[in-house]
JSON list of C-alpha atoms in Angstrom, two decimals:
[
{"chain": "A", "resi": 2, "resn": "MET", "atom": "CA", "xyz": [-12.90, -101.07, 214.02]},
{"chain": "A", "resi": 3, "resn": "ARG", "atom": "CA", "xyz": [-13.91, -101.96, 217.55]},
{"chain": "A", "resi": 4, "resn": "GLU", "atom": "CA", "xyz": [-16.01, -105.10, 217.81]},
{"chain": "A", "resi": 5, "resn": "TYR", "atom": "CA", "xyz": [-19.15, -104.42, 219.80]},
{"chain": "A", "resi": 6, "resn": "SER", "atom": "CA", "xyz": [-21.12, -107.37, 221.08]},
{"chain": "A", "resi": 7, "resn": "ILE", "atom": "CA", "xyz": [-24.87, -107.34, 220.55]},
{"chain": "A", "resi": 8, "resn": "ARG", "atom": "CA", "xyz": [-27.18, -109.56, 222.51]},
{"chain": "A", "resi": 9, "resn": "THR", "atom": "CA", "xyz": [-30.62, -109.87, 224.01]},
{"chain": "A", "resi": 10, "resn": "ALA", "atom": "CA", "xyz": [-30.84, -107.95, 227.26]},
{"chain": "A", "resi": 11, "resn": "GLY", "atom": "CA", "xyz": [-31.31, -109.78, 230.52]},
{"chain": "A", "resi": 12, "resn": "PRO", "atom": "CA", "xyz": [-32.45, -108.46, 233.90]},
{"chain": "A", "resi": 13, "resn": "HIS", "atom": "CA", "xyz": [-28.89, -107.50, 234.87]},
{"chain": "A", "resi": 14, "resn": "ASP", "atom": "CA", "xyz": [-28.62, -105.27, 231.75]},
{"chain": "A", "resi": 15, "resn": "LEU", "atom": "CA", "xyz": [-31.68, -103.14, 232.42]},
{"chain": "A", "resi": 16, "resn": "GLU", "atom": "CA", "xyz": [-30.00, -100.41, 234.45]},
{"chain": "A", "resi": 17, "resn": "GLY", "atom": "CA", "xyz": [-27.50, -99.75, 231.65]},
{"chain": "A", "resi": 18, "resn": "ALA", "atom": "CA", "xyz": [-30.18, -99.92, 228.96]},
{"chain": "A", "resi": 19, "resn": "ARG", "atom": "CA", "xyz": [-32.43, -97.55, 230.91]},
{"chain": "A", "resi": 20, "resn": "ALA", "atom": "CA", "xyz": [-29.54, -95.08, 231.27]},
{"chain": "A", "resi": 21, "resn": "VAL", "atom": "CA", "xyz": [-28.96, -95.02, 227.49]},
{"chain": "A", "resi": 22, "resn": "MET", "atom": "CA", "xyz": [-32.69, -94.51, 226.87]},
{"chain": "A", "resi": 23, "resn": "LEU", "atom": "CA", "xyz": [-33.15, -91.77, 229.46]},
{"chain": "A", "resi": 24, "resn": "ASP", "atom": "CA", "xyz": [-30.01, -89.94, 228.33]},
{"chain": "A", "resi": 25, "resn": "THR", "atom": "CA", "xyz": [-31.37, -90.00, 224.78]},
{"chain": "A", "resi": 26, "resn": "VAL", "atom": "CA", "xyz": [-34.82, -88.60, 225.59]},
{"chain": "A", "resi": 27, "resn": "TYR", "atom": "CA", "xyz": [-33.26, -85.81, 227.63]},
{"chain": "A", "resi": 28, "resn": "ARG", "atom": "CA", "xyz": [-30.31, -84.97, 225.35]},
{"chain": "A", "resi": 29, "resn": "ASP", "atom": "CA", "xyz": [-31.48, -85.76, 221.79]},
{"chain": "A", "resi": 30, "resn": "PHE", "atom": "CA", "xyz": [-35.22, -85.25, 222.06]},
{"chain": "A", "resi": 31, "resn": "GLY", "atom": "CA", "xyz": [-35.20, -82.48, 224.64]},
{"chain": "A", "resi": 32, "resn": "THR", "atom": "CA", "xyz": [-38.46, -83.78, 226.10]},
{"chain": "A", "resi": 33, "resn": "GLY", "atom": "CA", "xyz": [-37.11, -85.59, 229.11]},
{"chain": "A", "resi": 34, "resn": "TYR", "atom": "CA", "xyz": [-39.11, -88.44, 230.56]},
{"chain": "A", "resi": 35, "resn": "VAL", "atom": "CA", "xyz": [-42.81, -88.21, 229.61]},
{"chain": "A", "resi": 36, "resn": "PRO", "atom": "CA", "xyz": [-44.79, -91.04, 231.30]},
{"chain": "A", "resi": 37, "resn": "ARG", "atom": "CA", "xyz": [-47.36, -91.48, 228.51]},
{"chain": "A", "resi": 38, "resn": "TRP", "atom": "CA", "xyz": [-44.57, -91.87, 225.92]},
{"chain": "A", "resi": 39, "resn": "HIS", "atom": "CA", "xyz": [-41.77, -93.47, 227.91]},
{"chain": "A", "resi": 40, "resn": "ALA", "atom": "CA", "xyz": [-43.26, -95.89, 230.46]},
{"chain": "A", "resi": 41, "resn": "ASP", "atom": "CA", "xyz": [-41.39, -98.76, 228.79]},
{"chain": "A", "resi": 42, "resn": "ILE", "atom": "CA", "xyz": [-38.10, -97.05, 229.66]},
{"chain": "A", "resi": 43, "resn": "ILE", "atom": "CA", "xyz": [-38.88, -97.19, 233.37]},
{"chain": "A", "resi": 44, "resn": "ASP", "atom": "CA", "xyz": [-40.01, -100.83, 233.24]},
{"chain": "A", "resi": 45, "resn": "PRO", "atom": "CA", "xyz": [-38.26, -102.45, 230.27]},
{"chain": "A", "resi": 46, "resn": "ALA", "atom": "CA", "xyz": [-38.60, -105.90, 231.84]},
{"chain": "A", "resi": 47, "resn": "ALA", "atom": "CA", "xyz": [-42.39, -105.77, 231.62]},
{"chain": "A", "resi": 48, "resn": "ALA", "atom": "CA", "xyz": [-42.32, -104.12, 228.19]},
{"chain": "A", "resi": 49, "resn": "TYR", "atom": "CA", "xyz": [-39.69, -106.23, 226.44]},
{"chain": "A", "resi": 50, "resn": "LEU", "atom": "CA", "xyz": [-38.39, -109.16, 228.47]},
{"chain": "A", "resi": 51, "resn": "ALA", "atom": "CA", "xyz": [-41.63, -110.76, 229.69]},
{"chain": "A", "resi": 52, "resn": "PRO", "atom": "CA", "xyz": [-43.78, -110.87, 226.51]},
{"chain": "A", "resi": 53, "resn": "ALA", "atom": "CA", "xyz": [-42.73, -113.70, 224.18]},
{"chain": "A", "resi": 54, "resn": "ARG", "atom": "CA", "xyz": [-43.06, -111.64, 220.98]},
{"chain": "A", "resi": 55, "resn": "HIS", "atom": "CA", "xyz": [-41.08, -108.68, 222.32]},
{"chain": "A", "resi": 56, "resn": "THR", "atom": "CA", "xyz": [-37.34, -108.20, 222.70]},
{"chain": "A", "resi": 57, "resn": "LEU", "atom": "CA", "xyz": [-34.75, -105.71, 223.87]},
{"chain": "A", "resi": 58, "resn": "LEU", "atom": "CA", "xyz": [-31.26, -105.79, 222.40]},
{"chain": "A", "resi": 59, "resn": "ILE", "atom": "CA", "xyz": [-28.18, -104.09, 223.75]},
{"chain": "A", "resi": 60, "resn": "ALA", "atom": "CA", "xyz": [-24.73, -103.33, 222.37]},
{"chain": "A", "resi": 61, "resn": "LEU", "atom": "CA", "xyz": [-21.79, -103.49, 224.74]},
{"chain": "A", "resi": 62, "resn": "ASP", "atom": "CA", "xyz": [-18.62, -101.41, 224.57]},
{"chain": "A", "resi": 63, "resn": "PRO", "atom": "CA", "xyz": [-15.76, -103.80, 223.78]},
{"chain": "A", "resi": 64, "resn": "ASP", "atom": "CA", "xyz": [-13.48, -102.14, 226.34]},
{"chain": "A", "resi": 65, "resn": "ASP", "atom": "CA", "xyz": [-15.55, -101.75, 229.49]},
{"chain": "A", "resi": 66, "resn": "ARG", "atom": "CA", "xyz": [-18.64, -103.90, 228.65]},
{"chain": "A", "resi": 67, "resn": "THR", "atom": "CA", "xyz": [-21.07, -101.06, 229.41]},
{"chain": "A", "resi": 68, "resn": "VAL", "atom": "CA", "xyz": [-24.33, -100.71, 227.47]},
{"chain": "A", "resi": 69, "resn": "VAL", "atom": "CA", "xyz": [-23.81, -98.15, 224.69]},
{"chain": "A", "resi": 70, "resn": "ALA", "atom": "CA", "xyz": [-26.85, -98.82, 222.50]},
{"chain": "A", "resi": 71, "resn": "THR", "atom": "CA", "xyz": [-30.36, -100.24, 222.69]},
{"chain": "A", "resi": 72, "resn": "ALA", "atom": "CA", "xyz": [-33.05, -101.41, 220.30]},
{"chain": "A", "resi": 73, "resn": "ALA", "atom": "CA", "xyz": [-36.44, -102.91, 221.09]},
{"chain": "A", "resi": 74, "resn": "LEU", "atom": "CA", "xyz": [-39.35, -104.52, 219.30]},
{"chain": "A", "resi": 75, "resn": "ASP", "atom": "CA", "xyz": [-42.89, -105.08, 220.48]},
{"chain": "A", "resi": 76, "resn": "SER", "atom": "CA", "xyz": [-46.22, -106.16, 219.02]},
{"chain": "A", "resi": 77, "resn": "ARG", "atom": "CA", "xyz": [-48.08, -102.94, 219.78]},
{"chain": "A", "resi": 78, "resn": "GLY", "atom": "CA", "xyz": [-49.06, -100.89, 216.77]},
{"chain": "A", "resi": 79, "resn": "PRO", "atom": "CA", "xyz": [-49.18, -97.10, 216.92]},
{"chain": "A", "resi": 80, "resn": "LEU", "atom": "CA", "xyz": [-52.18, -95.69, 218.74]},
{"chain": "A", "resi": 81, "resn": "HIS", "atom": "CA", "xyz": [-54.60, -93.03, 217.56]},
{"chain": "A", "resi": 82, "resn": "PRO", "atom": "CA", "xyz": [-54.36, -90.48, 219.05]},
{"chain": "A", "resi": 83, "resn": "PRO", "atom": "CA", "xyz": [-51.60, -89.28, 219.16]},
{"chain": "A", "resi": 84, "resn": "ASN", "atom": "CA", "xyz": [-50.73, -90.85, 215.80]},
{"chain": "A", "resi": 85, "resn": "PRO", "atom": "CA", "xyz": [-52.82, -90.22, 212.69]},
{"chain": "A", "resi": 86, "resn": "ARG", "atom": "CA", "xyz": [-55.82, -92.55, 212.34]},
{"chain": "A", "resi": 87, "resn": "ALA", "atom": "CA", "xyz": [-54.61, -93.88, 208.96]},
{"chain": "A", "resi": 88, "resn": "VAL", "atom": "CA", "xyz": [-51.27, -94.90, 210.47]},
{"chain": "A", "resi": 89, "resn": "ALA", "atom": "CA", "xyz": [-52.92, -96.68, 213.41]},
{"chain": "A", "resi": 90, "resn": "GLU", "atom": "CA", "xyz": [-55.28, -98.54, 211.07]},
{"chain": "A", "resi": 91, "resn": "ARG", "atom": "CA", "xyz": [-52.47, -99.57, 208.73]},
{"chain": "A", "resi": 92, "resn": "PHE", "atom": "CA", "xyz": [-50.37, -101.05, 211.56]},
{"chain": "A", "resi": 93, "resn": "PRO", "atom": "CA", "xyz": [-52.68, -102.93, 213.98]},
{"chain": "A", "resi": 94, "resn": "SER", "atom": "CA", "xyz": [-51.40, -104.37, 217.23]},
{"chain": "A", "resi": 95, "resn": "GLY", "atom": "CA", "xyz": [-50.57, -108.06, 217.10]},
{"chain": "A", "resi": 96, "resn": "GLU", "atom": "CA", "xyz": [-49.74, -107.98, 213.39]},
{"chain": "A", "resi": 97, "resn": "THR", "atom": "CA", "xyz": [-47.20, -105.17, 213.61]},
{"chain": "A", "resi": 98, "resn": "ALA", "atom": "CA", "xyz": [-43.64, -105.37, 214.90]},
{"chain": "A", "resi": 99, "resn": "GLN", "atom": "CA", "xyz": [-42.91, -101.88, 216.16]},
{"chain": "A", "resi": 100, "resn": "LEU", "atom": "CA", "xyz": [-39.27, -100.87, 216.46]},
{"chain": "A", "resi": 101, "resn": "ARG", "atom": "CA", "xyz": [-38.57, -98.75, 219.51]},
{"chain": "A", "resi": 102, "resn": "ARG", "atom": "CA", "xyz": [-35.70, -97.24, 221.44]},
{"chain": "A", "resi": 103, "resn": "VAL", "atom": "CA", "xyz": [-33.05, -97.60, 218.73]},
{"chain": "A", "resi": 104, "resn": "TYR", "atom": "CA", "xyz": [-30.59, -95.38, 220.58]},
{"chain": "A", "resi": 105, "resn": "VAL", "atom": "CA", "xyz": [-26.80, -95.17, 220.39]},
{"chain": "A", "resi": 106, "resn": "ARG", "atom": "CA", "xyz": [-24.68, -93.04, 222.71]},
{"chain": "A", "resi": 107, "resn": "PRO", "atom": "CA", "xyz": [-23.17, -90.14, 220.71]},
{"chain": "A", "resi": 108, "resn": "GLU", "atom": "CA", "xyz": [-19.56, -91.25, 221.15]},
{"chain": "A", "resi": 109, "resn": "HIS", "atom": "CA", "xyz": [-20.43, -94.66, 219.63]},
{"chain": "A", "resi": 110, "resn": "ARG", "atom": "CA", "xyz": [-22.39, -93.43, 216.62]},
{"chain": "A", "resi": 111, "resn": "ARG", "atom": "CA", "xyz": [-21.35, -93.82, 212.98]},
{"chain": "A", "resi": 112, "resn": "ARG", "atom": "CA", "xyz": [-19.96, -97.31, 213.62]},
{"chain": "A", "resi": 113, "resn": "GLY", "atom": "CA", "xyz": [-22.82, -99.40, 212.24]},
{"chain": "A", "resi": 114, "resn": "LEU", "atom": "CA", "xyz": [-24.36, -100.23, 215.62]},
{"chain": "A", "resi": 115, "resn": "ALA", "atom": "CA", "xyz": [-27.89, -99.03, 214.84]},
{"chain": "A", "resi": 116, "resn": "ARG", "atom": "CA", "xyz": [-27.94, -100.93, 211.54]},
{"chain": "A", "resi": 117, "resn": "ARG", "atom": "CA", "xyz": [-26.70, -104.12, 213.22]},
{"chain": "A", "resi": 118, "resn": "LEU", "atom": "CA", "xyz": [-29.30, -103.78, 215.97]},
{"chain": "A", "resi": 119, "resn": "VAL", "atom": "CA", "xyz": [-32.11, -103.18, 213.47]},
{"chain": "A", "resi": 120, "resn": "ASP", "atom": "CA", "xyz": [-31.00, -106.16, 211.37]},
{"chain": "A", "resi": 121, "resn": "GLU", "atom": "CA", "xyz": [-31.24, -108.33, 214.49]},
{"chain": "A", "resi": 122, "resn": "LEU", "atom": "CA", "xyz": [-34.72, -106.97, 215.27]},
{"chain": "A", "resi": 123, "resn": "LEU", "atom": "CA", "xyz": [-35.88, -107.63, 211.71]},
{"chain": "A", "resi": 124, "resn": "ALA", "atom": "CA", "xyz": [-34.60, -111.22, 211.94]},
{"chain": "A", "resi": 125, "resn": "PHE", "atom": "CA", "xyz": [-36.50, -111.60, 215.24]},
{"chain": "A", "resi": 126, "resn": "ALA", "atom": "CA", "xyz": [-39.71, -110.30, 213.60]},
{"chain": "A", "resi": 127, "resn": "ASP", "atom": "CA", "xyz": [-39.25, -112.58, 210.59]},
{"chain": "A", "resi": 128, "resn": "ALA", "atom": "CA", "xyz": [-38.63, -115.64, 212.77]},
{"chain": "A", "resi": 129, "resn": "ASP", "atom": "CA", "xyz": [-41.78, -114.91, 214.80]},
{"chain": "A", "resi": 130, "resn": "GLY", "atom": "CA", "xyz": [-43.92, -115.64, 211.75]},
{"chain": "A", "resi": 131, "resn": "GLY", "atom": "CA", "xyz": [-46.90, -113.66, 213.00]},
{"chain": "A", "resi": 132, "resn": "TYR", "atom": "CA", "xyz": [-45.88, -110.15, 212.01]},
{"chain": "A", "resi": 133, "resn": "ARG", "atom": "CA", "xyz": [-47.07, -108.83, 208.66]},
{"chain": "A", "resi": 134, "resn": "SER", "atom": "CA", "xyz": [-45.31, -105.46, 208.88]},
{"chain": "A", "resi": 135, "resn": "VAL", "atom": "CA", "xyz": [-42.56, -103.55, 210.69]},
{"chain": "A", "resi": 136, "resn": "TYR", "atom": "CA", "xyz": [-43.34, -99.99, 211.77]},
{"chain": "A", "resi": 137, "resn": "LEU", "atom": "CA", "xyz": [-41.47, -97.18, 213.47]},
{"chain": "A", "resi": 138, "resn": "HIS", "atom": "CA", "xyz": [-41.67, -93.46, 213.83]},
{"chain": "A", "resi": 139, "resn": "THR", "atom": "CA", "xyz": [-38.92, -90.94, 214.28]},
{"chain": "A", "resi": 140, "resn": "ASP", "atom": "CA", "xyz": [-38.28, -87.30, 215.02]},
{"chain": "A", "resi": 141, "resn": "PRO", "atom": "CA", "xyz": [-36.38, -85.96, 212.01]},
{"chain": "A", "resi": 142, "resn": "ALA", "atom": "CA", "xyz": [-34.87, -83.21, 214.19]},
{"chain": "A", "resi": 143, "resn": "VAL", "atom": "CA", "xyz": [-32.57, -85.84, 215.72]},
{"chain": "A", "resi": 144, "resn": "PRO", "atom": "CA", "xyz": [-29.34, -85.69, 213.72]},
{"chain": "A", "resi": 145, "resn": "GLY", "atom": "CA", "xyz": [-29.09, -88.57, 211.26]},
{"chain": "A", "resi": 146, "resn": "ALA", "atom": "CA", "xyz": [-32.38, -90.23, 212.22]},
{"chain": "A", "resi": 147, "resn": "GLU", "atom": "CA", "xyz": [-34.42, -89.52, 209.12]},
{"chain": "A", "resi": 148, "resn": "ALA", "atom": "CA", "xyz": [-31.64, -90.41, 206.67]},
{"chain": "A", "resi": 149, "resn": "PHE", "atom": "CA", "xyz": [-30.94, -93.64, 208.56]},
{"chain": "A", "resi": 150, "resn": "TRP", "atom": "CA", "xyz": [-34.56, -94.80, 208.50]},
{"chain": "A", "resi": 151, "resn": "ARG", "atom": "CA", "xyz": [-35.01, -93.76, 204.85]},
{"chain": "A", "resi": 152, "resn": "SER", "atom": "CA", "xyz": [-32.06, -96.04, 204.00]},
{"chain": "A", "resi": 153, "resn": "LEU", "atom": "CA", "xyz": [-33.96, -99.00, 205.48]},
{"chain": "A", "resi": 154, "resn": "GLY", "atom": "CA", "xyz": [-37.61, -98.41, 204.68]},
{"chain": "A", "resi": 155, "resn": "LYS", "atom": "CA", "xyz": [-40.19, -96.11, 203.20]},
{"chain": "A", "resi": 156, "resn": "VAL", "atom": "CA", "xyz": [-42.08, -93.16, 204.59]},
{"chain": "A", "resi": 157, "resn": "VAL", "atom": "CA", "xyz": [-45.77, -93.94, 204.98]},
{"chain": "A", "resi": 158, "resn": "HIS", "atom": "CA", "xyz": [-46.78, -90.65, 206.62]},
{"chain": "A", "resi": 159, "resn": "ASP", "atom": "CA", "xyz": [-44.95, -87.38, 207.26]},
{"chain": "A", "resi": 160, "resn": "GLU", "atom": "CA", "xyz": [-46.62, -85.13, 209.82]},
{"chain": "A", "resi": 161, "resn": "ARG", "atom": "CA", "xyz": [-44.40, -82.12, 209.20]},
{"chain": "A", "resi": 162, "resn": "GLY", "atom": "CA", "xyz": [-46.38, -79.18, 207.96]},
{"chain": "A", "resi": 163, "resn": "GLU", "atom": "CA", "xyz": [-49.80, -80.67, 208.64]},
{"chain": "A", "resi": 164, "resn": "PRO", "atom": "CA", "xyz": [-52.32, -78.00, 209.61]},
{"chain": "A", "resi": 165, "resn": "GLY", "atom": "CA", "xyz": [-53.26, -77.52, 213.21]},
{"chain": "A", "resi": 166, "resn": "GLY", "atom": "CA", "xyz": [-50.22, -79.00, 214.88]},
{"chain": "A", "resi": 167, "resn": "ASP", "atom": "CA", "xyz": [-46.56, -78.74, 215.61]},
{"chain": "A", "resi": 168, "resn": "ASN", "atom": "CA", "xyz": [-45.93, -82.46, 215.28]},
{"chain": "A", "resi": 169, "resn": "ARG", "atom": "CA", "xyz": [-42.80, -83.35, 213.35]},
{"chain": "A", "resi": 170, "resn": "THR", "atom": "CA", "xyz": [-43.08, -87.13, 213.41]},
{"chain": "A", "resi": 171, "resn": "VAL", "atom": "CA", "xyz": [-42.26, -89.21, 210.35]},
{"chain": "A", "resi": 172, "resn": "HIS", "atom": "CA", "xyz": [-43.74, -92.74, 210.15]},
{"chain": "A", "resi": 173, "resn": "PHE", "atom": "CA", "xyz": [-41.92, -95.58, 208.36]},
{"chain": "A", "resi": 174, "resn": "GLU", "atom": "CA", "xyz": [-42.47, -99.15, 207.24]},
{"chain": "A", "resi": 175, "resn": "ILE", "atom": "CA", "xyz": [-39.53, -101.52, 206.82]},
{"chain": "A", "resi": 176, "resn": "PRO", "atom": "CA", "xyz": [-39.93, -104.72, 204.83]},
{"chain": "A", "resi": 177, "resn": "ILE", "atom": "CA", "xyz": [-39.73, -107.99, 206.76]},
{"chain": "A", "resi": 178, "resn": "GLY", "atom": "CA", "xyz": [-37.13, -110.38, 205.38]},
{"chain": "A", "resi": 179, "resn": "ARG", "atom": "CA", "xyz": [-35.20, -107.67, 203.51]}
]
């Protein structure tokens, strides 16, 4: 198995990280860049490098040292709207470590990268000492996403099939200090 290196991103890594993130929202999500959802992708330094309780991790290809995966954590809980009110109330900003941008390029998937990145993020949240919960949401239409997150945490709200909307978001909580 190839040995990927995982580390905290620095300013010189942001172009590669941004490319992985943008490729994912265009290819896997089919939405493309949507400013209200993806502003952190355009300015990851402000979103993840500057705030002390936030982080952005990258995985590097062992052959060419390019960024092939990303994973981020911040202290912003989910907002209502667009998320359900109960979810926003359960995971308030400041007390919630939200996992974001856990993306792996397709040709590097199924090699344990996402799990390693998430383990690092959970250790970061645990070491912070101020987070009481870890939250994330996913689009189950992305191949493998729902099964992956179910293997790590529990579903706290599933929006599929709710009346009056076409939202297919599934919300998860992962235990700190697993």
